Tab-separated table of C-alpha atoms and ligand atoms in Angstrom:
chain	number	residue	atom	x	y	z
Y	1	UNK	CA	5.620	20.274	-21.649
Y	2	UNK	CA	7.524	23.550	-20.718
Y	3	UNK	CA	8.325	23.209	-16.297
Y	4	UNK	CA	9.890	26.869	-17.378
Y	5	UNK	CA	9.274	29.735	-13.891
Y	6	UNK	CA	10.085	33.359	-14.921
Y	7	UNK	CA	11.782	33.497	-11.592
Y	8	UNK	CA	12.796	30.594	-8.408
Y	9	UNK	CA	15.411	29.831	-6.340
Y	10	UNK	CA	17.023	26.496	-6.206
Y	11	UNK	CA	20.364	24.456	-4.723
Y	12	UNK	CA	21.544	20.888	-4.600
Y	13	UNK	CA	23.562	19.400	-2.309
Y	14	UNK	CA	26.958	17.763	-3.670
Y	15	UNK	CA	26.616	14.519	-3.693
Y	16	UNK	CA	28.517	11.745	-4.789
Y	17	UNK	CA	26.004	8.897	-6.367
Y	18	UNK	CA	26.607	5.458	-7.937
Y	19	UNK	CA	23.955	3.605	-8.965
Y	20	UNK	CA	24.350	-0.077	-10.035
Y	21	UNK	CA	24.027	-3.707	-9.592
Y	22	UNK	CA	26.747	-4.987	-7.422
Y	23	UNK	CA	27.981	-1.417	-6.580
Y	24	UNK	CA	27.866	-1.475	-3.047
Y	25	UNK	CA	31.314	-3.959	-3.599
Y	26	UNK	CA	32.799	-0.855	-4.762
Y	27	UNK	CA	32.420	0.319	-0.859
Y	28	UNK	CA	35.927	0.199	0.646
Y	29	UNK	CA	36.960	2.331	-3.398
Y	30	UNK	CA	34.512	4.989	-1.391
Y	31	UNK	CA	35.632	5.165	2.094
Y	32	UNK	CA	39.355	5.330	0.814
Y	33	UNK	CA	38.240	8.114	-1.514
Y	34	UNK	CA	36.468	10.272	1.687
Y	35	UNK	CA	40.118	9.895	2.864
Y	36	UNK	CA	38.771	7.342	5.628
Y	37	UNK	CA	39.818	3.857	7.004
Y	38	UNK	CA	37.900	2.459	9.688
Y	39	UNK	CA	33.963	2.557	8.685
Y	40	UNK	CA	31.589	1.806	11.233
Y	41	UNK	CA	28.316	-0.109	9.416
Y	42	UNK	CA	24.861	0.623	10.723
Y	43	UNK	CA	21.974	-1.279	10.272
Y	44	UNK	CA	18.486	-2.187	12.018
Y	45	UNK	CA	18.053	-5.856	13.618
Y	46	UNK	CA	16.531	-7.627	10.839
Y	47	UNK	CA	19.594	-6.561	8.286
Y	48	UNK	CA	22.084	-7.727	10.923
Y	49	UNK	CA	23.329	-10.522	8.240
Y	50	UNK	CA	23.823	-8.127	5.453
Y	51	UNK	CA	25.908	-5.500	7.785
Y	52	UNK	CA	28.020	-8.339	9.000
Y	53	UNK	CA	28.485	-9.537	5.590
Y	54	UNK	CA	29.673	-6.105	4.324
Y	55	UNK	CA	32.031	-5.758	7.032
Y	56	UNK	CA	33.482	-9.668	6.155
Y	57	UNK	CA	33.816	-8.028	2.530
Y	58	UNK	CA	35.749	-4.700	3.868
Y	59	UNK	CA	38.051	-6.573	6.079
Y	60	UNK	CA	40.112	-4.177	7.836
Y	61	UNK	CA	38.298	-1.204	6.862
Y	62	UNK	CA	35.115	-2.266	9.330
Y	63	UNK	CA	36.006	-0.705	12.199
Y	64	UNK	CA	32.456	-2.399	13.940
Y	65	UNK	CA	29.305	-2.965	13.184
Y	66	UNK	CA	25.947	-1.244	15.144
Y	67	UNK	CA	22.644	-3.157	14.438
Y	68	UNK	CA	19.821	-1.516	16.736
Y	69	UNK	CA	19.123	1.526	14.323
Y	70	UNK	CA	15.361	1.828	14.696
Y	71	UNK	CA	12.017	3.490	13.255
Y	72	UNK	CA	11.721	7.544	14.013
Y	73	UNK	CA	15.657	7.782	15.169
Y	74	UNK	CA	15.415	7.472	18.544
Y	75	UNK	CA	17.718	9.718	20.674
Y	76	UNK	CA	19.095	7.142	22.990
Y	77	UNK	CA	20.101	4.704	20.373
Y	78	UNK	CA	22.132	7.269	18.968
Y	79	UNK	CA	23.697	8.656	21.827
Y	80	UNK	CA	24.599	4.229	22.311
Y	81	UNK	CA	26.093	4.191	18.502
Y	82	UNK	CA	27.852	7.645	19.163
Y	83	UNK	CA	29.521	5.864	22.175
Y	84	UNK	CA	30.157	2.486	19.878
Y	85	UNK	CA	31.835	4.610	16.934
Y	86	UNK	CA	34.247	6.402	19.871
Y	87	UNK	CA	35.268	3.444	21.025
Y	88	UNK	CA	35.812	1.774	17.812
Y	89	UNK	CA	37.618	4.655	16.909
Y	90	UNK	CA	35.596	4.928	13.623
Y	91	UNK	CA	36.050	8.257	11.249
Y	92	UNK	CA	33.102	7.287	9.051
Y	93	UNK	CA	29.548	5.853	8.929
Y	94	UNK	CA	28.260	3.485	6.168
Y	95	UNK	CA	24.152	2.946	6.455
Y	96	UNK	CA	22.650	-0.035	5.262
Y	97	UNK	CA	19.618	-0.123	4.925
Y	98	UNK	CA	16.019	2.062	4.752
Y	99	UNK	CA	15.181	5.397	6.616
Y	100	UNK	CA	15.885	4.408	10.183
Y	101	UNK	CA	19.479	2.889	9.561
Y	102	UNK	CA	20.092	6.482	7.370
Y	103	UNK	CA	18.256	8.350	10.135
Y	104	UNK	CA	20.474	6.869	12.391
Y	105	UNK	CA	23.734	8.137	10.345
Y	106	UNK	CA	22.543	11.244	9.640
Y	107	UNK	CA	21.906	12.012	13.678
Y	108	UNK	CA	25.454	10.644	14.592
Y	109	UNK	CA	26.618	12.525	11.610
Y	110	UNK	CA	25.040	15.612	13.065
Y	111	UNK	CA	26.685	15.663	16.327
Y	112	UNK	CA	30.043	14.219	14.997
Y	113	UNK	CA	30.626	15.664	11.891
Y	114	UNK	CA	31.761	12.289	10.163
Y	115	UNK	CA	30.891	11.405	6.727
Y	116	UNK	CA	28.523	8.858	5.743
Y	117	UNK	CA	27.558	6.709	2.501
Y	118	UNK	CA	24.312	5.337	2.429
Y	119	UNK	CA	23.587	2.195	0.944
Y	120	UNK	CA	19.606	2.420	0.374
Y	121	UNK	CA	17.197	-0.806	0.524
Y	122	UNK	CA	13.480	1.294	0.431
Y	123	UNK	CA	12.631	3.647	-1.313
Y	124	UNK	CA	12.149	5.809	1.340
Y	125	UNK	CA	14.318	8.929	0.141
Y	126	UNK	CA	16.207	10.035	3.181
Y	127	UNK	CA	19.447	9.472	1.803
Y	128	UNK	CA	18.859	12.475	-0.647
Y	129	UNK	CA	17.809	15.213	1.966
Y	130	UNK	CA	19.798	17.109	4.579
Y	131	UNK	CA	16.777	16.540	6.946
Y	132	UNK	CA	16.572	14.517	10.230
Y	133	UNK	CA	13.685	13.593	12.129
Y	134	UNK	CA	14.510	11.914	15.745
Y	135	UNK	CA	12.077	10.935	18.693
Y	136	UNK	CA	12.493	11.778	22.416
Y	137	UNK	CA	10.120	11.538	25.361
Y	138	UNK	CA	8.160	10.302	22.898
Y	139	UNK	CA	8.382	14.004	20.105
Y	140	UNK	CA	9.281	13.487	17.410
Y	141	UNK	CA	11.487	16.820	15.835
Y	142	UNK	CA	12.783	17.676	12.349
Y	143	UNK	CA	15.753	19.809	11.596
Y	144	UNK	CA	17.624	20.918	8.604
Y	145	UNK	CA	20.995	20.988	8.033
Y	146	UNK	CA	23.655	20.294	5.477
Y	147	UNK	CA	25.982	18.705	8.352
Y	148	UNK	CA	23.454	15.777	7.503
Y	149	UNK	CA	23.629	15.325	4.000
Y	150	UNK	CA	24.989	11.728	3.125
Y	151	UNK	CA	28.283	12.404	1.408
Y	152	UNK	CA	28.347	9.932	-0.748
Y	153	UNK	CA	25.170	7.119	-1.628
Y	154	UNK	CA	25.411	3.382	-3.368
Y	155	UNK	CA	22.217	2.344	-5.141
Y	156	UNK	CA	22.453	-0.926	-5.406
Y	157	UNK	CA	19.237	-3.015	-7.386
Y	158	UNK	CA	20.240	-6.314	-5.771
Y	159	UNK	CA	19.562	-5.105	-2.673
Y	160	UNK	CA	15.840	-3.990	-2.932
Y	161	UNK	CA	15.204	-7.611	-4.170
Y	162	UNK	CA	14.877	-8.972	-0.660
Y	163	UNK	CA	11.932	-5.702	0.246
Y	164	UNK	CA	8.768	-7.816	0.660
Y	165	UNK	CA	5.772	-7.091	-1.949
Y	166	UNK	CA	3.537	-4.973	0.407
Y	167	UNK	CA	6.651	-3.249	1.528
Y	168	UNK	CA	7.796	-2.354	-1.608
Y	169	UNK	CA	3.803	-1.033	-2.642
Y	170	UNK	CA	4.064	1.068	0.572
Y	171	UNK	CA	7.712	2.199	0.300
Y	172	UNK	CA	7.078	3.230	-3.470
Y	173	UNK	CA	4.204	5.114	-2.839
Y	174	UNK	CA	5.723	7.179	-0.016
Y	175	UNK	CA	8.355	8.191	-2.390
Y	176	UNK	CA	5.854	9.061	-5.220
Y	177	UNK	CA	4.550	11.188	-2.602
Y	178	UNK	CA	7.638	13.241	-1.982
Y	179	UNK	CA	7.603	14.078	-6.120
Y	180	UNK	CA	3.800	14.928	-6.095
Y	181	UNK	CA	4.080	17.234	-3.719
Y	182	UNK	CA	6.716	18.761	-5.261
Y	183	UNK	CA	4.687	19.938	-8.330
Y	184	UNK	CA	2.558	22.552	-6.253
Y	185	UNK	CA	5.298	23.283	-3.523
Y	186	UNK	CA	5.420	27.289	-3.299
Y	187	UNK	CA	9.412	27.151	-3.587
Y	188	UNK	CA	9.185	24.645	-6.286
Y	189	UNK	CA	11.762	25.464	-9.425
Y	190	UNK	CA	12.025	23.859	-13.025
Y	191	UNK	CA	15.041	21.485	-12.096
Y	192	UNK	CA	12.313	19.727	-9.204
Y	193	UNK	CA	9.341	19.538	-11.447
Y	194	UNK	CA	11.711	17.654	-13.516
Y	195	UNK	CA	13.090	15.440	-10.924
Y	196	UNK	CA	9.589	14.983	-9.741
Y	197	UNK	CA	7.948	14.253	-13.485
Y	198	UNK	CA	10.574	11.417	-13.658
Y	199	UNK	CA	10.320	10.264	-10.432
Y	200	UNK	CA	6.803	9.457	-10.928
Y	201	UNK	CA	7.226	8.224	-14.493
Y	202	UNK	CA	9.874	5.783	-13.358
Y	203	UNK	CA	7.414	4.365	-10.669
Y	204	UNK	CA	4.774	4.485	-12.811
Y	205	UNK	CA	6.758	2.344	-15.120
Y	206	UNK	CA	8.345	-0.037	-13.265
Y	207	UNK	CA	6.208	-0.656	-9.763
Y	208	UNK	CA	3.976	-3.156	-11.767
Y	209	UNK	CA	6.757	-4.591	-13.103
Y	210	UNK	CA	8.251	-5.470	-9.455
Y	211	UNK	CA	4.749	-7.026	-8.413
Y	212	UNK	CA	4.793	-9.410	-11.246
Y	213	UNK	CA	8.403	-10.203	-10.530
Y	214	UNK	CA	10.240	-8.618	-7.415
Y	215	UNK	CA	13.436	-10.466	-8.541
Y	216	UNK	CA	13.557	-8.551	-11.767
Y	217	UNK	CA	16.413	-6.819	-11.571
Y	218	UNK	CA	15.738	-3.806	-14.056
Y	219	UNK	CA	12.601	-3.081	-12.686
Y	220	UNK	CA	14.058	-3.007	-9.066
Y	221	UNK	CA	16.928	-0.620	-10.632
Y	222	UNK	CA	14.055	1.997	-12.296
Y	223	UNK	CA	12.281	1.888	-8.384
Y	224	UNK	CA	15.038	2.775	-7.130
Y	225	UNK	CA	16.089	5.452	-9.732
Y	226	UNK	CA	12.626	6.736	-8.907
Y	227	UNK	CA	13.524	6.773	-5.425
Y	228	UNK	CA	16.305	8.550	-6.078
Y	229	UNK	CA	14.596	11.675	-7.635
Y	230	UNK	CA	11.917	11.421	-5.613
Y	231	UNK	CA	14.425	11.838	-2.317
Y	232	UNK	CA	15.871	14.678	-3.901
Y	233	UNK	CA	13.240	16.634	-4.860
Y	234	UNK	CA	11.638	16.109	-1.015
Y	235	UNK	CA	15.489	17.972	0.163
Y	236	UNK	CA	14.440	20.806	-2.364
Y	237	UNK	CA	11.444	21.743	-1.871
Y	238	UNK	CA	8.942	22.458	1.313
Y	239	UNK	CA	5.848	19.965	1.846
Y	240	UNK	CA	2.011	20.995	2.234
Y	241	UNK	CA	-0.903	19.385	2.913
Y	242	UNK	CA	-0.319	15.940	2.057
Y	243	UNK	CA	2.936	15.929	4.192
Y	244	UNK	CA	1.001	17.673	7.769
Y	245	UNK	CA	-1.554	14.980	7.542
Y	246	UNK	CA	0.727	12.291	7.359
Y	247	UNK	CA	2.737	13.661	10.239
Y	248	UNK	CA	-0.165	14.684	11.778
Y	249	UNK	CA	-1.843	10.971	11.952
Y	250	UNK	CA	1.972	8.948	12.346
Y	251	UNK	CA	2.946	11.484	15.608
Y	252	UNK	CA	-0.208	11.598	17.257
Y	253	UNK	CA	-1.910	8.391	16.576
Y	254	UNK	CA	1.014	6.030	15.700
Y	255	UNK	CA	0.373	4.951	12.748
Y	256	UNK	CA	2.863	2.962	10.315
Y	257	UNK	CA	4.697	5.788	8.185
Y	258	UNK	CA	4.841	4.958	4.522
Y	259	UNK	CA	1.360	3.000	4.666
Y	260	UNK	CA	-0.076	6.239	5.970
Y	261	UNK	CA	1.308	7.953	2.620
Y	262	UNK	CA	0.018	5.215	0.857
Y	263	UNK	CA	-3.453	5.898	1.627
Y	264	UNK	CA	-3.792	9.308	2.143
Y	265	UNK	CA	-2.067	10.521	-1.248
Y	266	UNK	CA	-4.994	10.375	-3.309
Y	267	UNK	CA	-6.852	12.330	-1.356
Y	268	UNK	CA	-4.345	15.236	-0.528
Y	269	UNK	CA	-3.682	15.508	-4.089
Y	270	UNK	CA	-7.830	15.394	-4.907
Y	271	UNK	CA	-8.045	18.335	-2.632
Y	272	UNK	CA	-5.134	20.229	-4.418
Y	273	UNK	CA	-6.385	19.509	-7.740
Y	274	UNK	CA	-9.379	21.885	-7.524
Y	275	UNK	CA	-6.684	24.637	-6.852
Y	276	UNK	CA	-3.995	23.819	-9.374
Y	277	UNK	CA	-5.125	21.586	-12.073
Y	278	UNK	CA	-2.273	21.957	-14.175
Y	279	UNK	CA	0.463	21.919	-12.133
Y	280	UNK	CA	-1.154	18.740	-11.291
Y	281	UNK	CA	-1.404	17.785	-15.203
Y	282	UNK	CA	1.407	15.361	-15.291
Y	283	UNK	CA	-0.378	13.170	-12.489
Y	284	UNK	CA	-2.372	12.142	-15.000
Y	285	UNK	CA	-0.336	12.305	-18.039
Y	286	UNK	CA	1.330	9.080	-16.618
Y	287	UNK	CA	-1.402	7.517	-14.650
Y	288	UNK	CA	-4.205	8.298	-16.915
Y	289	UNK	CA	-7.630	9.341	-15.867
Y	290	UNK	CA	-8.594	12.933	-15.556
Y	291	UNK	CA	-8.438	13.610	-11.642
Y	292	UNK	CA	-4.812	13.662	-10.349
Y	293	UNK	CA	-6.622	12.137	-7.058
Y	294	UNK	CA	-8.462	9.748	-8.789
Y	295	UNK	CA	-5.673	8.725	-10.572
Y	296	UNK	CA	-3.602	7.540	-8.209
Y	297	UNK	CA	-6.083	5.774	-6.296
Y	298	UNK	CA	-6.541	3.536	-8.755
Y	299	UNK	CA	-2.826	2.724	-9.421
Y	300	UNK	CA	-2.598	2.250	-5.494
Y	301	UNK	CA	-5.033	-0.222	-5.630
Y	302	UNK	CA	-4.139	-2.033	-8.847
Y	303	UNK	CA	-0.991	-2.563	-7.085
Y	304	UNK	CA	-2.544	-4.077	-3.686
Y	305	UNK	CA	-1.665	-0.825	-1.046
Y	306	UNK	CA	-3.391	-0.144	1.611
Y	307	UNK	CA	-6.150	1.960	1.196
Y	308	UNK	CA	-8.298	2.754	4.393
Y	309	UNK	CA	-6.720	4.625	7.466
Y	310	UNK	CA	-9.446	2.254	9.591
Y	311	UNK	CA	-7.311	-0.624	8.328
Y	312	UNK	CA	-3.892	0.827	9.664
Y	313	UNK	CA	-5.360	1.262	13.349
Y	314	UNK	CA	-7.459	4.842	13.203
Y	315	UNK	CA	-10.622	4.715	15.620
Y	316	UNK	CA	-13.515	6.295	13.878
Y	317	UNK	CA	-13.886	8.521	16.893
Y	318	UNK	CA	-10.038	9.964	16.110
Y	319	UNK	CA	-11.368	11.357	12.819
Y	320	UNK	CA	-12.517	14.624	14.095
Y	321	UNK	CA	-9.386	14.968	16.435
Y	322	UNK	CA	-6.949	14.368	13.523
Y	323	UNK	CA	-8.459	16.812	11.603
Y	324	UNK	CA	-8.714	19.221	14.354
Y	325	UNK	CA	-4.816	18.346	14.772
Y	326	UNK	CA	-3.647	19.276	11.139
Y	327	UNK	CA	-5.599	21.858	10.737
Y	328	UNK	CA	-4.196	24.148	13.843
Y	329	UNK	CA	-1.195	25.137	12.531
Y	330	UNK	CA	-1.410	24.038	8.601
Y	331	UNK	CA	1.509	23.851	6.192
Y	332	UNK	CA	1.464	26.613	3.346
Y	333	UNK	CA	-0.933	24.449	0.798
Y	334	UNK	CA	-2.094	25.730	-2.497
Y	335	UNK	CA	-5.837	25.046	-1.589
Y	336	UNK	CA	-7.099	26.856	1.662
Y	337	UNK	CA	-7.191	24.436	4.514
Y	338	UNK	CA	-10.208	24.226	6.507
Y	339	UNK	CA	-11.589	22.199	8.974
Y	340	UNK	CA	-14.547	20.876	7.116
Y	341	UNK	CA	-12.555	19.697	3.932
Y	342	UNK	CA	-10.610	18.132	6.194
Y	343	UNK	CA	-13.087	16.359	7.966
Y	344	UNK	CA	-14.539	15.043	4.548
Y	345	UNK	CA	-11.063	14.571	3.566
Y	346	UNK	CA	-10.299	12.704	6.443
Y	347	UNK	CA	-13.250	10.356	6.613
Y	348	UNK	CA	-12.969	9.433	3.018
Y	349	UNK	CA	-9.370	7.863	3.716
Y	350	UNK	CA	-10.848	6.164	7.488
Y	351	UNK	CA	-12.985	4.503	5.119
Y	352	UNK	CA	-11.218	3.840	1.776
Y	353	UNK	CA	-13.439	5.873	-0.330
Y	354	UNK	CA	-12.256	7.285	-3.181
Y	355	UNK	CA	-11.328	10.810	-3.284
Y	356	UNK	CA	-13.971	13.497	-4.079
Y	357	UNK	CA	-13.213	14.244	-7.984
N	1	NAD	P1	12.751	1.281	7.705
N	1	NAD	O1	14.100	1.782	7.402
N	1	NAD	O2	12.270	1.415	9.114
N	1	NAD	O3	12.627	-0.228	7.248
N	1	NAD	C1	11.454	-0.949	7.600
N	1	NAD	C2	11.817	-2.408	7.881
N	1	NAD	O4	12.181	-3.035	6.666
N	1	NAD	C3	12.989	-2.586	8.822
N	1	NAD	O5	12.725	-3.655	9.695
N	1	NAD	C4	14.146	-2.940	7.888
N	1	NAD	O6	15.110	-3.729	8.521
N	1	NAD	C5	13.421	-3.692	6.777
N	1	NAD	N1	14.066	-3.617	5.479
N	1	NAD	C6	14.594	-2.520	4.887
N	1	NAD	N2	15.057	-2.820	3.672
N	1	NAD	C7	14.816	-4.132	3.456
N	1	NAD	C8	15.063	-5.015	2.380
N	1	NAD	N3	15.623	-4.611	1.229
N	1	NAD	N4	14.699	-6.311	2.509
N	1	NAD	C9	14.079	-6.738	3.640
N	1	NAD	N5	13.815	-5.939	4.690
N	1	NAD	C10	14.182	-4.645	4.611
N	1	NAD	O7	11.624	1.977	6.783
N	1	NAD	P2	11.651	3.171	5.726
N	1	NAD	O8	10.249	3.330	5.262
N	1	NAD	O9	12.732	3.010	4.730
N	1	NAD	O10	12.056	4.435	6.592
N	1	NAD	C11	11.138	5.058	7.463
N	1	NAD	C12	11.844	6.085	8.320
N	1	NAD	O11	12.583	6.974	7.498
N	1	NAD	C13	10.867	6.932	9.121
N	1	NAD	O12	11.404	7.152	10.414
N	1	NAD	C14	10.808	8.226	8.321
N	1	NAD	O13	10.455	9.341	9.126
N	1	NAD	C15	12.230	8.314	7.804
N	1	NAD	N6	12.373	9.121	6.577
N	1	NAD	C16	13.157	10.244	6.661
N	1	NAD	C17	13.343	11.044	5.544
N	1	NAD	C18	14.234	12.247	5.631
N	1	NAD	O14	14.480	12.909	4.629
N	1	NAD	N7	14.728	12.576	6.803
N	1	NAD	C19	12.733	10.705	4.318
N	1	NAD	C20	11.944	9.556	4.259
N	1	NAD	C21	11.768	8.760	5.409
């Protein structure tokens, strides 16, 4: 299948990636080639072990180690690291870990200028974009800028091997998301309908391979290649409908961020179907079926994700005011957005329905 556009635009950020088994022991090769010395290593509380270890393994190059990264980047824990890497004296940041620990190096990178590598453990994505979301007085805002883009980013399989079975459902399908979007974006170009074919095709592959053995170490690596594409595509392209609703129900009504992706994909993609069938086609070239939506809700479920919003903490009554919410001030979306689709939409997911075909 041809992803050929008479006309786009497109750019990629330059990027240094490795990708391996044991790769992240190549770390202090990388911070001497960024012309750096003293690294300070990031993490969130749980991976406080694996940060220490690393900076046991870089000896003098660990300038210190920050462990309080935490979910949605909050502003006062980086203005707390920002003060730790001054008085460390540390001229780069390494991130270990998922989207907070990267969110976290990508805000101190913003306001500092110093280089990062990222060291991934989800599949979340971040790592690949140049965009930062951070929380304060309890907004949460997104900005885009290359300042943030990670220079340089270790993919190491070993490290995904610890990522809990549910987390790994939930982490994998909020990356799939990023690439599915991608195929009806309006600035979408050939080079990230490619990225987000194979992104989806490597998850499609490999995710059931993980639940029948999360210490198999291939599988882990073709997740994480997915996760890979999948990030990069989300830095190149804009998000619709999909995207809104899942900020939409995670800033206003708190719920958990990649579960929320989990279950509404289906659905947002159902919706866009009935406007652009084929640029939907590959959905369903690798899942099977005949409705993109449809599709996907049954790989979601043969692989255990959640798959009601009502589950996840969503009061029936917050239906209507969640719709109401993303349907104010909509993304661009190839399918008109209105409120009643929405509602249906919306009540389909509370419920854990599957999507209208
Ligand atoms: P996370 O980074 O918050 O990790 C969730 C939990 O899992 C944490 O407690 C963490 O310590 C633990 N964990 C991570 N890896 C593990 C592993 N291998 N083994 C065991 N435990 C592990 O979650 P996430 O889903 O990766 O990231 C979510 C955040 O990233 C959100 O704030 C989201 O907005 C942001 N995000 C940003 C972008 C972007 O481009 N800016 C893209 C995707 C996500």
């Amino acid at each position: 299948m041809s992803h050929f556009q008479t006309s786009f635009d497109a750019r990629s950020a330059a990027v240094r990636v490795r990708f391996g088994p044991g790769v992240r022991h190549q770390l202090a090769d990388e911070i001497t080639h960024l012309g750096c010395r003293r690294a300070l290593i990031l993490s969130t509380p749980p991976q406080a072990d694996g940060a220490m270890e690393m900076a046991a393994d870089l000896k003098g190059m660990a300038a210190g180690v920050f462990t309080r990264a935490a979910m949605h980047t909050p502003v006062a824990v980086t203005e707390e690291a920002m003060e730790h890497a001054h008085s460390v004296d540390a001229d780069c940041l390494v991130a270990l870990g998922g989207g907070s620990t990267t969110g976290l190096g990508k805000a101190i990178a913003y306001r500092t200028d110093l280089p990062q590598i990222v060291i991934p453990t989800t599949y979340a994505g971040s790592e690949a974009t140049w965009i930062l979301g951070q929380t304060e007085n309890g907004e949460k805002t997104t900005l885009t800028d290359p300042k943030v883009q990670p220079e340089v980013i270790l993919y190491d399989a070993e490290l995904v091997r610890t990522l809990p079975v549910g987390m790994t459902v939930n982490s994998a399908l909020n990356a799939m998301a990023h690439a599915a979007e991608a195929l009806y974006a309006e600035n979408r170009n050939p080079m990230s309908t490619m990225l987000a074919v194979e992104g989806l095709r490597a998850f499609a592959a490999a995710l059931p391979r993980v639940i029948e053995n999360p210490e198999d170490l291939d599988a882990r690596g073709e997740t994480l290649y997915g996760a890979w594409l999948c990030g990069t595509v989300l830095g190149q392209v804009g998000m619709a409908l999909h995207h809104k609703l899942c900020h939409t129900l995670g800033g206003s009504f708190d719920l958990p961020h990649a579960e929320t992706h989990a279950v509404v994909l289906p659905h947002a993609l159902a919706y866009n179907a009935i406007a652009v069938p084929d640029l939907l086609a590959p959905v369903t070239g690798i899942f099977g079926g005949s409705n993109p939506g449809r599709a996907l809700f049954d790989f979601a479920r043969s692989m255990g994700a959640p798959m009601a919003l009502r589950d996840l903490g969503l009061k029936r009554d917050d239906v209507a005011k969640a719709a109401e919410l993303a349907t104010r001030k909509p993304y661009w979306n190839p399918q008109p957005v209105t409120r009643p689709a929405i509602d249906v939409l919306l009540l389909a997911a509370w419920a854990g329905d599957p999507p209208a075909a």
